[in-house]
Each structure stands twice: as structure tokens, then as C-alpha cells.
Amino acid sequence: MKTKAPVRSPFTPEQEKELLSWTTKYPYKNMGLIEALRCVQAWQRQVSEPAAAYVAELFDLPLNHVWGVATFFPTFTQWKTGKHRVGLCHGLSCSLAGSSRMEACLSKTLGVPEKTATSDGTFSWETMECLGACEQGPALQVNDRLQGRATQALIEELARDLK
Amino acid sequence: MTRILTEHFDTEPELHEIDVYRRLGGYAGLSKALGMSRAEVVAEVVKSNLRGLGGAGFPTGGKWQTVPGEDKVPGPRYVVANADESEPGCFKDRVLITRAPHQLLEGVLIAAHAIGAKETFIFIRGEYQNQYDVLARAIAQADAAGFTAHASIALMRGAGAYISGLDTALLETMEGKKAWPRQPPPFPTVSGLMGRPTVVNNVETLSMLPSIMVKGGEWFAKIGSPKNGGTVVFSVSGHVEQPGIYEVPMGSKLRDVLTLAGGVRGGRKLKCVIPGGTSMPPLLEKDLDIALDFDAIRAAGTFLGAGGMIVLDETADAVEVAHNIERFLAHESCGQCTPCREGSFWSEEILERMLEGKGEGEDVRNLARIGENITGKVICALGDTVGMVTRAYISKFPEDFNKRVATDGS
Ligand SMILES: Cc1cc2nc3c(=O)[nH]c(=O)nc-3n(C[C@H](O)[C@H](O)[C@H](O)COP(=O)(O)O)c2cc1C
Ligand code: SF4
Ligand code: FES
């Protein structure tokens, strides 16, 4: 008799332990799903279907539920981001402050178009909606941490220092 | 001008530390509240005329009163602090959390006592990782000091969707689902997180509670304007000399906030001011003397929203502005309602074509028509915004729109 093959884990044992911990962190199991997927995105720089399948099994959810969530939220990507995921705000205040000029600067300095990781996987960049730092526009963040006003000097510094 | 939340911001760089916060009277509001009955705490907040500062301006005490008592609905009930702050132009919650995390925690713990919640959550947008760290540290300090004995505080992060900030979509997100707004009723206070009674309040709203407890609802109500108690913190950005947050009493003049922010940059002429975040229709130079509170500003055809004030000078182009906002809304529409999903998409497309110099004769009329066909036919306020924004910019700046459509008579 054939049994269903267990989902092969795309994670390390420590990562599996951390994912498991999110199933018991909140009063209801499913409340940990977004945080678990945030871990996956941080480790693998994307949420792939095998990873979503593993998480689905862990949370006792159908894959289509987890895949629906993974494809709904902008934080989760189906393309592989760079290790340093740079976000440039193009919201209204930042756009008034010259955010489109900084798009050109990012693609020139990092040498890749939007949503494409550099060949060594170090960087990717993308425009984002309001980052809640409109007084420092054009706002720039790296991996969800605000860096401040995007300038050519700041972008060159990040490209040099973050490796 | 009276300041409540930001009173110590200029003089106390270490306010985020629990010892500093306590030296300045912090957590006295909580101990006072814990010595009062729940009903007394709610009554004090009702008296204060505190309004929800997350955008809708709903009276906070009134919202709490709709939570069913434990005699009617036994079992857990929750408080959720909404720190999703994603409306373009708003950043005050970020500053309030960074500078005064304990003020928020104390507010959350007071609200928990008021509705009898033993568990509370702070839902924070994922992009506020620095603020997440500040809060995690502050919660550990509050735990160690014994302030969370009656109710725990847990942190939870979002994943980049603006719509998660809307209370019912926030609850869906917390439950591990797509952030699809629910169609109320029931409202969250009756059926919220996992179907349990849940109070969702904004960071700024909750941060007001410690002072209301210490100084009384009457004191708070007197600071503001009729039915709008206390102060409001504006996030000011765009074409001003000194962008930043400015706390003023409810009912202050738009002109006063503009002056605090140093006025229009470079001495240029004002084109318009978006008062509450990009979802709110803009105000003109002639409106500078209107009072900034939830009710007075409605009379001028716009909303206080979450106080995200964007100032635009004469160099701004209304078509570019409307395009930027519609692009945002099209990106953030959750897609559940056809008029919102399609209306935001087509509004962006038409505006984009106008920007490229390919505007067609019927474009302006079509934009307005799309808007008319959304309002009232969708689940949430994001959809209403799609139509409201284009119609507002067209009616206030028709010349900017008309010059973008072909006028060769063909
Ligand atoms: C599209 C949309 C986005 C919203 N985003 C936020 C938000 O980021 N933060 C917030 O506190 N309220 C937001 N709100 C308002 C919430 O739905 C809710 O009214 C508020 O959190 C209640 O708290 P309050 O009564 O203290 O204002 C949003 C509303 C809409 C329609
Ligand atoms: S109005 Fe728009 S954002 Fe709101 S529920 Fe409908 S589709 Fe989603
Ligand atoms: S508009 Fe860019 S941070 Fe708000």
C-alpha cells in the first residue's frame, strides 16, 4: 500500500524548530502563519512552493491557503531577492522629493534593474509604497530597516559597505 | 500650545527607557485605572471626547461600550493596537513608538483593564523593524516591572499590505489569512479576532489614555474643540521648510500647523494641502482658516484621516499627484470588489496615458464616471477613495487635467 510521501523539508533543523515555535506562540495556531512566512522569506529570500507546502503541513492548512497568503502580501516574493533587499519609496511625499531620480541611481550603482538580484546575490532593489518616513523622502530601507533619505552618496555607501 | 503625547520629546532624549518614563509620571495612569472599576474607566474616556486617531475618528469610549459584558459573552476578549501605519503621508505612529514606547504600552494596558482583556497584541507593519525592536525591549521592561500582571502584550508583524491597517483586514491578517476586509456588521467589538470581542485602537489613540487617567476626562475634553477632545499629532511632509510631527489641540487652524512646519518651502505659493493622508481630498489656500477636527473639516469636504498632512506648492501638477495616488490604490486594492479593483486599475491607466501626452477627449469625463460608479458599491473605504480622489483633483484643478487631453478638435 502506498502512503503519501512526507513533504521534504527545504529547511535546516534549527529553522524547522523556529518555524514550529510560531505554531504555539499565539493563542491560535494560525496566528503564527505570517511570522513563519516572514522567516521563510528572510532565510530563502523568497517563498517557494516547496517551502509553502512544508509550512502548510506544519500549520495543518491546505497548500492553497498558504500559497494564497504568500502571493497576497508584498513582503513575500516568488522571485529571489538579494541578501540586502533595498526598498525605495515612491509614495507621494517621496515622489515630490525626487524618488524617481533615485531609481535610476539604484539601478546604475547596483548594476541591476528593479526586482533582480545581483549575480552574487548580494543586492536587489525595488520601489515600495509609503514606508512611514515621509519627512525623510525619498525614503530608503534595507531589509525592513529605514536608512533615511536616499541620496547618491547613501546608495554608493550602502553598495560599498554591505557585502 | 498644549502638548500631551510629545510634551517631553524636546527635553528627554531617553524617554524610551522605563526609568525615565516613570520619573516623569509614567505608569501612574495605569495604577489609577487599576484602582477603578472597568465601568469607571470607560466613563472617564467617554467624558474625555477622545476620538480614534487611526483615521475614522470614532469616539473611543463609545467603541469600548459596545464590547459585550462577560455576563453576556463569557470568555476571552482582546485589545489590538494598530501600528500598521501605511497611509501615504503618515509617520506619527513611528515617531510615537520610537520616542515613547511605554506611553503606548501603558495605554494598551489601560484599555485591557477597561474591557477585561487578559491578552493584548500590537500589530506593527513589518517595515518598522526598528520600532519592533524598541517595543520588544519596552515590553520586557514592563514585564519585569510587573505592569503586565493583568494582561500580556504580544507583538505581531504585517507583511507589506496597506489594507492590513483597516481593522477587519488587520484581524484577517492576524488570523493568517489574506487581508480581505470583512463586511460589517458584526463589528470587531462584538466579533473580532477569532470571533471574540476585540477592540482595535490606533497607536496615537491608545497613547492618550495615560494622561486621561491621570488628569481626568474633563481636562482632556477642555483642551480640544466640541466633541473632539485633546490634541492631534500631524505628520507634515512635502513642500514645507521643516517636515516632521507637530502636536496641536483639536480644532487648531490649518494655517497654524503650516506655520509650525515653517511654511511653504522657498517662499513659494501654496497649491493645496492634503490634510490627512493621500486618501483625503485636498484643501486650498482659501481653506487655511478652517478648524482641524473630525467634524469641522468634514464641512470643508474632506477628512482629518490619520493626520498625514502633505503640502504641495505651485510647482505640483494635479494629474501627477492623482496618478501617484491612484497607482498606490491600484497596487493596494485587495481585489475582492470588482468596482474597486477595476476602477483603480483603469484610473491609473487613464492618468498614465494623460501623463504620457496621449490623453483623449473623454478621459477626464471617464475618470469622473469611474469614480461615481464605485462609491457605495464596495466593502471598504479604500474603494470609496479611488473615486473620491480623482473627482476631487478634477474639480479643484480642472486646468491641469484639461491641458493634458488633445485639443486639436479631432
Ligand atoms: C484602507 C484603510 C487603511 C487603514 N489603515 C490604518 C492604519 O494603518 N492604522 C490605523 O490605526 N488605522 C487604520 N485604519 C483605520 C482602522 O480601520 C480603524 O478604524 C482604526 O485602527 C481604529 O482605531 P481608532 O479608533 O483608535 O482610530 C485604516 C482604514 C482604512 C479604511
Ligand atoms: S473596496 Fe477595494 S480594498 Fe476594500 S474590500 Fe473591496 S476590493 Fe478590497
Ligand atoms: S511617501 Fe515615502 S515614506 Fe511616506
Coordinates of C-alpha atoms and ligand atoms in Angstrom, one line a residue, chain B residues 163 181 332-337 340-341 378-380 382-383, ligand 2:
Chain B
I163 CA -5.1 47.2 3.5
P181 CA -11.7 43.3 4.7
E332 CA -3.1 48.1 -2.6
S333 CA -6.7 47.2 -3.6
C334 CA -7.3 43.7 -2.2
G335 CA -9.3 42.8 -5.3
Q336 CA -12.4 41.5 -3.6
C337 CA -14.8 44.1 -5.1
C340 CA -12.6 48.9 -6.7
R341 CA -10.2 46.5 -8.4
V378 CA -17.8 48.3 -2.3
I379 CA -16.9 46.7 1.0
C380 CA -14.4 49.2 2.4
L382 CA -10.3 52.1 0.1
G383 CA -12.7 51.7 -2.8
Ligands
SF4_2 S1 -13.2 48.2 -1.6 FE1 -11.3 47.6 -2.6 S2 -9.8 47.2 -0.9 FE2 -11.9 47.4 0.0 S3 -12.6 45.2 0.2 FE3 -13.3 46.0 -1.8 S4 -11.7 45.5 -3.3 FE4 -10.8 45.3 -1.2

